[in-house]
Coordinates of C-alpha atoms in Angstrom, one line a residue:
M22 CA -28.9 -50.3 35.3
K23 CA -26.9 -47.4 33.7
K24 CA -26.4 -49.2 30.5
T25 CA -30.1 -49.9 30.1
L26 CA -31.0 -46.2 30.7
L27 CA -28.3 -45.2 28.2
V28 CA -29.6 -47.6 25.5
A29 CA -33.4 -46.3 26.1
L30 CA -32.2 -42.6 26.1
L31 CA -30.3 -43.5 22.7
V32 CA -33.6 -45.2 21.2
L33 CA -35.7 -42.3 22.3
V34 CA -33.4 -39.7 20.7
S35 CA -33.4 -41.7 17.5
L36 CA -37.0 -42.0 17.4
S37 CA -37.4 -38.1 18.0
F38 CA -35.0 -37.4 15.2
S39 CA -36.7 -39.5 12.6
L40 CA -40.2 -38.0 13.4
F41 CA -39.1 -34.3 13.7
G42 CA -35.6 -33.8 13.2
A43 CA -35.7 -34.7 9.4
G44 CA -38.7 -32.7 8.8
V45 CA -41.0 -35.7 8.2
K46 CA -44.7 -35.4 9.5
E47 CA -45.8 -37.4 12.5
T48 CA -48.2 -39.9 10.8
T49 CA -48.9 -42.5 13.5
S50 CA -52.1 -40.8 14.6
G51 CA -53.5 -40.9 11.1
P52 CA -54.3 -37.9 8.8
I53 CA -54.6 -34.4 10.3
A54 CA -58.4 -33.3 10.3
F55 CA -59.6 -30.0 9.8
S56 CA -62.6 -27.9 8.4
V57 CA -62.5 -25.3 5.8
F58 CA -64.9 -22.7 4.5
Y59 CA -64.8 -22.7 0.6
S60 CA -66.5 -19.7 -1.5
D61 CA -68.5 -21.5 -4.5
N62 CA -69.2 -19.7 -7.7
A63 CA -72.0 -20.9 -9.7
T64 CA -69.7 -20.8 -13.0
L65 CA -67.2 -23.3 -11.3
P66 CA -69.2 -25.4 -9.0
F67 CA -67.0 -27.2 -6.3
K68 CA -66.8 -30.8 -6.5
H69 CA -65.5 -33.0 -3.7
D70 CA -63.9 -35.6 -6.0
W71 CA -61.8 -33.1 -8.1
L72 CA -58.4 -34.6 -8.9
T73 CA -56.8 -31.6 -7.1
V74 CA -58.9 -31.9 -3.9
T75 CA -58.4 -35.7 -3.4
E76 CA -54.7 -35.8 -4.4
V77 CA -53.4 -32.9 -2.3
Q78 CA -54.9 -34.4 0.8
K79 CA -53.1 -37.7 0.0
R80 CA -50.0 -35.7 -0.4
V81 CA -50.0 -33.9 2.9
N82 CA -51.9 -36.7 4.8
A83 CA -55.0 -34.7 5.5
K84 CA -58.6 -35.3 5.7
V85 CA -60.3 -31.7 5.0
E86 CA -63.9 -31.2 5.4
F87 CA -65.0 -28.6 2.9
E88 CA -68.1 -26.4 3.7
V89 CA -69.2 -25.2 0.5
I90 CA -70.8 -21.8 0.6
P91 CA -72.5 -20.1 -2.4
I92 CA -70.4 -16.9 -3.2
V93 CA -73.5 -14.5 -2.6
D94 CA -73.7 -15.6 1.1
Y95 CA -70.0 -16.2 1.8
Q96 CA -69.2 -13.0 3.3
T97 CA -72.0 -12.9 5.6
K98 CA -71.3 -16.4 6.8
V99 CA -67.7 -15.6 7.3
S100 CA -68.7 -12.3 9.2
L101 CA -71.1 -14.4 11.4
A102 CA -68.5 -17.1 12.2
L103 CA -65.8 -14.5 13.0
N104 CA -67.9 -12.1 15.0
T105 CA -69.6 -14.8 17.3
G106 CA -66.7 -17.3 17.2
T107 CA -69.4 -20.0 16.9
N108 CA -69.7 -22.5 14.0
A109 CA -66.3 -21.1 12.7
P110 CA -64.0 -23.6 10.6
D111 CA -60.3 -24.3 11.2
V112 CA -59.6 -22.5 8.0
I113 CA -61.2 -19.7 5.8
L114 CA -60.3 -19.5 2.3
Y115 CA -60.6 -16.4 -0.3
Q116 CA -60.3 -13.7 2.4
S117 CA -58.1 -10.7 3.3
T118 CA -57.9 -8.2 5.9
K119 CA -59.7 -5.3 4.1
G120 CA -62.9 -4.0 5.5
E121 CA -64.6 -5.6 8.5
N122 CA -61.9 -8.4 8.7
A123 CA -59.2 -5.7 9.6
A124 CA -61.3 -4.7 12.8
L125 CA -61.9 -8.3 13.7
S126 CA -58.3 -8.9 13.4
L127 CA -57.3 -6.1 15.8
N128 CA -60.1 -7.1 18.1
G129 CA -58.7 -10.7 18.4
A130 CA -60.9 -12.7 16.2
I131 CA -58.1 -13.8 13.7
V132 CA -54.8 -15.5 14.0
P133 CA -51.8 -13.1 13.6
I134 CA -50.3 -15.5 11.3
S135 CA -47.1 -13.4 10.7
D136 CA -46.5 -14.3 14.5
Y137 CA -45.9 -18.0 13.4
E138 CA -43.5 -17.3 10.4
A139 CA -41.4 -20.5 11.1
W140 CA -44.3 -22.5 10.4
T141 CA -44.8 -21.2 6.6
P142 CA -41.6 -22.1 5.1
N143 CA -43.1 -22.7 1.7
F144 CA -45.0 -19.4 1.8
N145 CA -41.8 -17.7 2.9
S146 CA -39.9 -19.3 -0.1
R147 CA -42.7 -18.3 -2.7
V148 CA -42.5 -14.8 -1.4
K149 CA -38.8 -14.5 -1.6
E150 CA -38.7 -16.3 -5.1
F151 CA -41.0 -13.7 -6.3
G152 CA -39.5 -10.8 -4.8
L153 CA -42.7 -9.9 -3.0
E154 CA -41.2 -8.9 0.6
E155 CA -42.6 -5.4 0.3
D156 CA -45.8 -6.4 -1.1
V157 CA -46.6 -8.9 1.8
A158 CA -45.1 -6.3 4.5
A159 CA -47.9 -4.0 3.3
L160 CA -50.6 -6.3 4.3
K161 CA -49.6 -5.6 8.0
L162 CA -52.3 -3.7 10.1
K163 CA -51.8 -1.0 12.4
D164 CA -50.4 -3.5 15.0
G165 CA -47.5 -4.6 12.6
K166 CA -49.0 -7.9 12.2
R167 CA -50.3 -9.8 9.2
Y168 CA -53.4 -11.9 9.5
F169 CA -53.7 -13.9 6.5
L170 CA -51.6 -15.9 4.0
P171 CA -52.4 -14.1 0.6
A172 CA -52.2 -15.7 -2.9
L173 CA -49.0 -14.6 -4.7
F174 CA -48.5 -13.6 -8.3
D175 CA -45.0 -13.5 -9.9
V176 CA -46.3 -11.1 -12.7
P177 CA -49.9 -9.9 -12.9
F178 CA -51.1 -11.1 -16.4
Y179 CA -52.9 -9.0 -19.0
D180 CA -56.4 -11.0 -19.1
G181 CA -58.6 -8.5 -20.7
G182 CA -58.3 -5.4 -22.6
L183 CA -59.3 -3.9 -26.0
I184 CA -61.0 -6.5 -28.4
L185 CA -62.1 -5.5 -31.9
R186 CA -62.6 -6.8 -35.3
E187 CA -59.2 -7.8 -36.9
D188 CA -60.6 -8.7 -40.2
L189 CA -62.2 -5.1 -40.4
L190 CA -58.7 -3.5 -39.8
K191 CA -57.4 -5.6 -42.8
K192 CA -60.5 -4.9 -45.1
Y193 CA -60.2 -1.0 -44.3
N194 CA -56.5 -1.1 -44.5
L195 CA -55.9 0.2 -41.0
T196 CA -53.2 -0.5 -38.6
A197 CA -53.8 -1.8 -35.1
P198 CA -54.2 1.0 -32.8
K199 CA -51.5 1.8 -30.3
T200 CA -52.9 4.9 -28.7
F201 CA -56.3 6.2 -27.6
D202 CA -56.1 8.8 -30.6
D203 CA -55.5 5.8 -32.9
L204 CA -58.7 4.1 -31.6
Y205 CA -60.7 7.3 -32.3
Q206 CA -59.6 7.2 -35.7
V207 CA -60.3 3.4 -36.1
L208 CA -63.8 3.8 -34.8
K209 CA -64.7 6.7 -37.1
V210 CA -63.9 4.4 -40.1
F211 CA -65.8 1.7 -38.8
K212 CA -68.7 4.0 -38.2
Q213 CA -68.5 5.5 -41.7
H214 CA -68.6 2.1 -43.3
N215 CA -71.7 1.2 -40.9
P216 CA -73.4 4.4 -40.0
S217 CA -76.1 2.5 -38.0
S218 CA -73.6 0.9 -35.7
Y219 CA -72.2 2.1 -32.3
P220 CA -68.5 0.7 -32.8
L221 CA -67.4 0.5 -29.3
T222 CA -69.8 -1.3 -26.9
I223 CA -69.5 -2.3 -23.2
L224 CA -69.7 -5.4 -21.1
A225 CA -71.7 -5.4 -18.2
G226 CA -71.5 -1.6 -17.5
P227 CA -69.4 1.5 -17.8
R228 CA -67.2 0.4 -14.9
V229 CA -65.4 -2.2 -16.9
L230 CA -64.5 0.4 -19.6
Y231 CA -63.4 2.9 -17.1
R232 CA -61.3 0.6 -14.9
M233 CA -59.3 -0.7 -18.1
T234 CA -59.0 2.6 -19.7
M235 CA -58.6 5.4 -16.9
P236 CA -55.1 4.4 -16.0
A237 CA -53.8 5.7 -19.3
W238 CA -54.9 9.1 -18.1
G239 CA -53.2 8.5 -14.7
I240 CA -56.5 8.2 -12.6
S241 CA -58.7 5.3 -11.5
L242 CA -62.2 6.3 -10.3
G243 CA -65.6 5.1 -9.9
K244 CA -67.2 1.9 -8.6
N245 CA -64.3 -0.2 -9.7
G246 CA -61.6 2.3 -8.9
A247 CA -58.3 0.8 -7.7
S248 CA -58.2 2.5 -4.4
G249 CA -61.8 1.7 -3.4
S250 CA -62.1 5.3 -2.4
N251 CA -64.4 5.9 -5.6
T252 CA -63.0 9.5 -6.1
L253 CA -59.3 9.5 -5.1
S254 CA -56.4 8.5 -7.3
W255 CA -52.9 7.2 -6.5
D256 CA -49.7 9.3 -7.9
Y257 CA -47.3 6.5 -8.6
A258 CA -44.4 9.2 -8.8
T259 CA -45.2 10.9 -5.3
K260 CA -46.9 8.1 -3.7
R261 CA -49.7 10.1 -2.7
Y262 CA -53.5 10.3 -3.1
F263 CA -54.9 13.2 -5.0
A264 CA -58.5 14.4 -5.8
G265 CA -58.7 12.6 -8.9
A266 CA -62.3 13.2 -9.7
I267 CA -61.7 16.9 -9.9
S268 CA -58.4 16.6 -11.5
E269 CA -57.2 18.0 -15.1
Q270 CA -56.5 14.3 -15.8
Y271 CA -60.2 13.3 -15.2
K272 CA -61.4 16.3 -17.2
S273 CA -59.2 15.3 -20.2
Y274 CA -60.4 11.7 -19.7
I275 CA -64.2 12.4 -19.8
T276 CA -63.8 15.0 -22.6
Y277 CA -62.4 12.1 -24.8
M278 CA -65.3 9.7 -23.8
H279 CA -67.8 12.4 -24.5
K280 CA -66.5 12.9 -27.9
L281 CA -66.8 9.2 -28.5
Y282 CA -70.4 9.4 -27.3
A283 CA -71.3 12.6 -29.1
E284 CA -70.1 11.2 -32.4
G285 CA -72.0 8.0 -32.1
L286 CA -68.8 5.8 -31.7
L287 CA -69.8 4.7 -28.2
D288 CA -72.9 2.6 -27.2
P289 CA -75.4 4.6 -25.9
E290 CA -76.8 1.7 -23.8
M291 CA -73.6 1.6 -21.8
A292 CA -75.4 3.2 -18.9
E293 CA -77.5 0.1 -18.5
P294 CA -75.8 -3.0 -17.6
I295 CA -75.4 -4.9 -20.8
D296 CA -75.5 -8.8 -20.1
G297 CA -73.4 -11.3 -21.6
D298 CA -75.8 -12.6 -24.3
R299 CA -76.7 -8.9 -25.6
W300 CA -73.1 -8.0 -25.7
T301 CA -72.3 -11.1 -27.5
Q302 CA -74.9 -10.4 -30.1
K303 CA -74.0 -6.8 -30.6
L304 CA -70.5 -7.9 -31.9
A305 CA -71.4 -11.1 -33.4
T306 CA -73.9 -9.3 -35.4
G307 CA -71.6 -6.3 -36.4
K308 CA -73.7 -3.7 -34.6
A309 CA -70.5 -3.1 -32.7
M310 CA -67.1 -3.9 -33.7
A311 CA -65.0 -3.4 -30.5
S312 CA -65.3 -3.5 -26.7
Y313 CA -63.3 -3.8 -23.6
A314 CA -63.6 -7.4 -22.2
Y315 CA -61.6 -10.6 -21.5
Y316 CA -59.6 -12.7 -23.9
D317 CA -61.5 -16.0 -23.0
Q318 CA -64.9 -14.4 -24.2
I319 CA -63.8 -14.0 -27.6
G320 CA -64.5 -17.7 -28.5
G321 CA -68.1 -17.4 -27.4
V322 CA -68.7 -14.4 -29.7
T323 CA -66.9 -15.9 -32.7
A324 CA -69.0 -19.1 -32.3
N325 CA -72.2 -16.9 -32.4
S326 CA -71.3 -15.0 -35.5
T327 CA -72.2 -15.9 -39.2
I328 CA -70.2 -13.2 -40.6
D329 CA -67.8 -14.4 -43.4
G330 CA -64.2 -14.1 -42.1
F331 CA -65.3 -12.7 -38.6
K332 CA -62.1 -12.4 -36.3
L333 CA -61.9 -10.6 -33.1
Q334 CA -58.5 -9.9 -31.5
M335 CA -57.3 -8.5 -28.2
Y336 CA -54.8 -5.7 -28.2
P337 CA -52.1 -4.6 -25.6
A338 CA -53.0 -1.6 -23.6
L339 CA -53.3 1.7 -25.5
A340 CA -51.3 4.6 -24.6
G341 CA -52.9 7.8 -23.4
P342 CA -51.6 11.2 -21.7
A343 CA -50.0 9.0 -18.9
G344 CA -48.6 6.4 -21.0
A345 CA -49.8 2.7 -21.7
H346 CA -51.4 1.3 -18.5
H347 CA -54.2 -0.9 -17.8
Q348 CA -56.3 -1.6 -14.7
P349 CA -54.0 -1.9 -11.7
K350 CA -53.4 -5.3 -10.2
S351 CA -51.8 -6.5 -7.0
K352 CA -49.3 -9.1 -6.8
T353 CA -51.0 -10.5 -3.7
G354 CA -54.5 -11.6 -3.5
S355 CA -57.2 -13.1 -1.3
G356 CA -56.0 -15.8 0.6
I357 CA -56.1 -18.1 3.8
L358 CA -56.8 -17.0 7.3
F359 CA -57.4 -18.9 10.6
P360 CA -60.1 -17.9 13.3
I361 CA -58.6 -17.5 16.6
K362 CA -60.3 -20.6 17.9
T363 CA -58.0 -22.6 15.7
A364 CA -55.0 -21.6 17.5
K365 CA -56.5 -23.4 20.7
R366 CA -55.9 -26.8 18.8
S367 CA -53.2 -29.0 20.5
D368 CA -51.9 -29.5 16.9
F369 CA -52.2 -25.9 15.8
E370 CA -48.5 -25.9 14.5
Q371 CA -49.0 -29.2 12.5
L372 CA -52.2 -27.8 10.8
V373 CA -50.5 -24.7 9.9
R374 CA -47.6 -26.5 8.6
T375 CA -49.9 -28.6 6.5
V376 CA -51.8 -25.7 5.2
D377 CA -48.6 -24.0 4.2
E378 CA -47.4 -27.3 2.3
M379 CA -51.1 -27.8 1.0
F380 CA -51.2 -24.5 -0.9
F381 CA -47.6 -22.9 -1.1
S382 CA -45.0 -25.9 -1.8
E383 CA -43.7 -25.8 -5.3
E384 CA -45.2 -29.2 -6.1
N385 CA -48.5 -28.4 -4.8
A386 CA -48.5 -25.0 -6.4
K387 CA -48.3 -27.0 -9.7
L388 CA -51.0 -29.4 -8.7
W389 CA -53.6 -26.4 -8.4
C390 CA -52.6 -24.9 -11.7
L391 CA -51.9 -27.9 -14.0
G392 CA -53.4 -31.1 -12.3
V393 CA -51.2 -34.2 -11.7
E394 CA -48.3 -35.0 -14.3
G395 CA -49.0 -38.2 -16.1
T396 CA -52.8 -37.8 -15.6
T397 CA -53.8 -34.1 -16.9
Y398 CA -50.4 -33.2 -18.5
T399 CA -46.9 -34.5 -19.4
V400 CA -43.6 -32.5 -19.7
Q401 CA -41.9 -33.0 -23.0
N402 CA -38.7 -31.4 -23.8
G403 CA -39.2 -29.0 -21.0
K404 CA -42.7 -28.1 -22.4
V405 CA -46.1 -28.8 -20.6
V406 CA -48.2 -30.9 -22.9
F407 CA -52.0 -31.4 -22.0
S408 CA -53.7 -34.8 -22.4
D409 CA -55.6 -35.2 -25.6
E410 CA -58.9 -35.0 -23.7
I411 CA -58.1 -31.5 -22.3
R412 CA -56.6 -30.2 -25.8
N413 CA -59.4 -31.4 -27.7
S414 CA -62.2 -30.1 -25.2
S415 CA -64.7 -27.7 -26.7
E416 CA -64.5 -25.6 -23.5
G417 CA -60.7 -25.0 -24.1
I418 CA -57.7 -26.1 -21.9
Y419 CA -58.2 -23.5 -19.2
K420 CA -62.0 -24.0 -18.7
S421 CA -61.8 -27.8 -18.9
L422 CA -59.0 -27.9 -16.3
Q423 CA -61.1 -25.7 -14.1
V424 CA -64.4 -27.5 -14.4
K425 CA -63.2 -31.2 -14.7
Y426 CA -60.3 -31.1 -12.3
G427 CA -60.4 -27.9 -10.1
C428 CA -57.3 -26.4 -11.4
G429 CA -57.0 -22.4 -11.6
S430 CA -59.7 -21.5 -8.9
D431 CA -59.1 -18.3 -7.3
V432 CA -60.2 -19.9 -4.0
T433 CA -57.8 -22.6 -4.0
Q434 CA -54.7 -21.8 -6.1
M435 CA -52.5 -19.6 -3.9
V436 CA -49.4 -19.6 -6.3
W437 CA -49.6 -17.9 -9.7
V438 CA -46.7 -18.2 -12.1
N439 CA -47.3 -16.3 -15.4
A440 CA -45.3 -18.9 -17.7
R441 CA -47.3 -21.7 -16.0
E442 CA -50.5 -20.0 -16.5
M443 CA -49.7 -19.3 -20.3
T444 CA -49.5 -23.0 -21.2
K445 CA -53.3 -23.1 -20.6
Y446 CA -53.8 -20.5 -23.5
D447 CA -53.2 -20.4 -27.0
E448 CA -49.8 -19.0 -28.5
N449 CA -51.9 -15.7 -29.4
Y450 CA -52.6 -15.0 -25.8
A451 CA -49.0 -15.8 -24.7
R452 CA -47.8 -13.4 -27.6
I453 CA -50.1 -10.6 -26.4
N454 CA -48.9 -11.1 -22.9
A455 CA -45.2 -10.8 -24.0
E456 CA -45.9 -7.7 -25.8
V457 CA -47.4 -6.2 -22.8
E458 CA -44.5 -7.3 -20.6
A459 CA -42.1 -5.6 -23.1
I460 CA -44.0 -2.3 -22.9
G461 CA -43.1 -2.2 -19.2
D462 CA -45.1 -1.1 -16.4
V463 CA -48.4 -1.6 -18.1
I464 CA -50.2 -3.2 -14.9
Q465 CA -49.5 -1.0 -11.9
A466 CA -49.6 -2.1 -8.3
I467 CA -53.0 -1.6 -6.6
P468 CA -52.5 1.6 -4.3
P469 CA -52.1 1.1 -0.5
T470 CA -55.0 0.9 1.8
P471 CA -55.0 3.6 4.4
K472 CA -54.6 2.3 7.9
F473 CA -57.6 4.2 9.6
D474 CA -58.2 3.8 13.2
D475 CA -61.9 3.7 14.2
R476 CA -62.6 7.4 14.3
K477 CA -60.9 7.9 11.1
A478 CA -62.7 5.2 9.3
E479 CA -66.0 6.5 10.3
E480 CA -65.0 9.9 9.1
A481 CA -63.8 8.5 5.9
G482 CA -67.0 6.4 5.4
T483 CA -69.1 9.5 6.1
L484 CA -67.4 11.5 3.5
Q485 CA -67.2 8.8 0.8
T486 CA -70.7 7.9 -0.1
P487 CA -72.0 11.5 -0.9
L488 CA -68.8 12.1 -2.8
S489 CA -69.1 9.0 -4.8
D490 CA -72.9 9.6 -5.4
A491 CA -72.1 13.1 -6.8
F492 CA -69.3 11.9 -9.0
E493 CA -71.4 9.1 -10.5
R494 CA -74.2 11.7 -11.3
W495 CA -71.8 14.2 -12.8
N496 CA -69.7 11.7 -14.6
S497 CA -73.0 10.4 -16.4
A498 CA -74.0 14.0 -17.2
F499 CA -70.6 14.9 -18.5
L500 CA -70.5 11.7 -20.7
T501 CA -73.8 12.2 -22.3
G502 CA -73.8 16.0 -22.7
S503 CA -76.4 16.9 -20.3
K504 CA -73.9 19.0 -18.6
S505 CA -71.1 20.7 -20.4
I506 CA -67.6 19.9 -19.4
E507 CA -66.4 23.4 -20.3
K508 CA -69.4 25.6 -18.8
D509 CA -70.3 23.3 -15.8
W510 CA -66.9 22.1 -14.6
D511 CA -66.5 24.8 -12.0
A512 CA -69.8 24.2 -10.7
Y513 CA -68.9 20.5 -10.2
V514 CA -65.8 21.1 -8.7
K515 CA -67.6 23.5 -6.2
E516 CA -69.9 21.0 -5.2
M517 CA -67.3 18.2 -4.7
K518 CA -65.3 20.5 -2.6
S519 CA -68.3 21.5 -0.6
L520 CA -68.7 17.6 0.1
G521 CA -65.4 17.5 1.5
I522 CA -63.2 15.9 -1.1
D523 CA -60.2 17.8 0.1
K524 CA -60.8 16.6 3.7
F525 CA -61.1 13.0 2.3
T526 CA -57.7 13.2 0.5
E527 CA -56.1 14.4 3.6
L528 CA -57.7 11.5 5.7
Y529 CA -56.1 9.0 3.2
N530 CA -52.6 10.6 3.1
T531 CA -52.4 11.0 6.7
S532 CA -53.2 7.2 7.2
L533 CA -50.8 5.6 4.8

């Protein structure tokens, strides 16, 4: 009898080790099934049969039900699901704990995933590999817990900046600008040779220009300001917020922009949103010769131009009074969270481990970026070589991988390796990024978000809106000259102070 029990016990121990001890998933009950919210962008519509989507489910032995929600409705649907707890999926993609999600987290609607660190070994490995421990720790809320798995970037890459006519630089014997003073001189020459032109045009609206150029003056303000405060800026040396909107740095910046505007070097239509088609035509026809935009838009403009020798080029960030800086970017991005109801699943640990492997393991990180080796690409002499179909696509490698295979989607790609991303662009783009990296500290980190309690959050919100409205009004007036920067500056500062900009700054700094 004792011998029989001993044998049975040994068999049981052996089975337990084979299933769990060696790290192999238990598969006797079939694939793990779970539901996911997916934010769908009309420029990259989700496909259930994308190679990335089907392949990753095979690899992790999962059956995923994607609920595809248009991006315009996404946050509303997420908010409703988290607030009510009804119709919530098991997993929500493309989320962070900024805004409402912070309050929902602290009120128990979202799983504090940092409590389950042992279940996310792949995420942990990528954080350590990229040296992002401090960045990830900064995502903790007031209770010291983190509520989502952020996307991770080893090096933020330079995907947009100053784009101008390289062929005209050569024609007029000009050197490529390296500073904003250089740019002013280049734009003046362009204007002299084409007096009816407005050499520098804007894509979408002023916010694109401002967010890409203000950091060279040591500020980031307005609707796309890095801090989200609209009127405050971050001092990277002192690690404190300051009232950027009334600073000498801003006064110097708007003085420069007004000079461009007053001399006819800056598109006067910039106050209106300039849509992609109009923007393309301005550049393609030579009515404008420069812009701040994104590298992958150069091809579309070039294809629409009939000008002989037409050639656009993107340039590294120009230096201003504060150095060569571009719009700040974080090394963490929107990622994955789990509604609290998911924690009630009996297989919650298996689910978390599956999601971790699905998005953060080294092999699946490659999948979401490059596709499947042998299908979308091969590796030859250590170099990624894409299939002929992808390399010869009229859309280009990057867009072809996105649309046909689901690679490179902000919603599903959680690990971004700069060197890997560069394989999807041409050598020119890789060269530009190498130059930017060599300059050093061009792309600074997004400033930390203050950890307001409910009372301070309400007070900050009450101050932010009127300050932002006043700044936008005065900024437009200073730019166009309807208000004098020299004569009306004191009145502007007085109004901003009366609206509480000093108190607003204090609230941010005391809540870091």
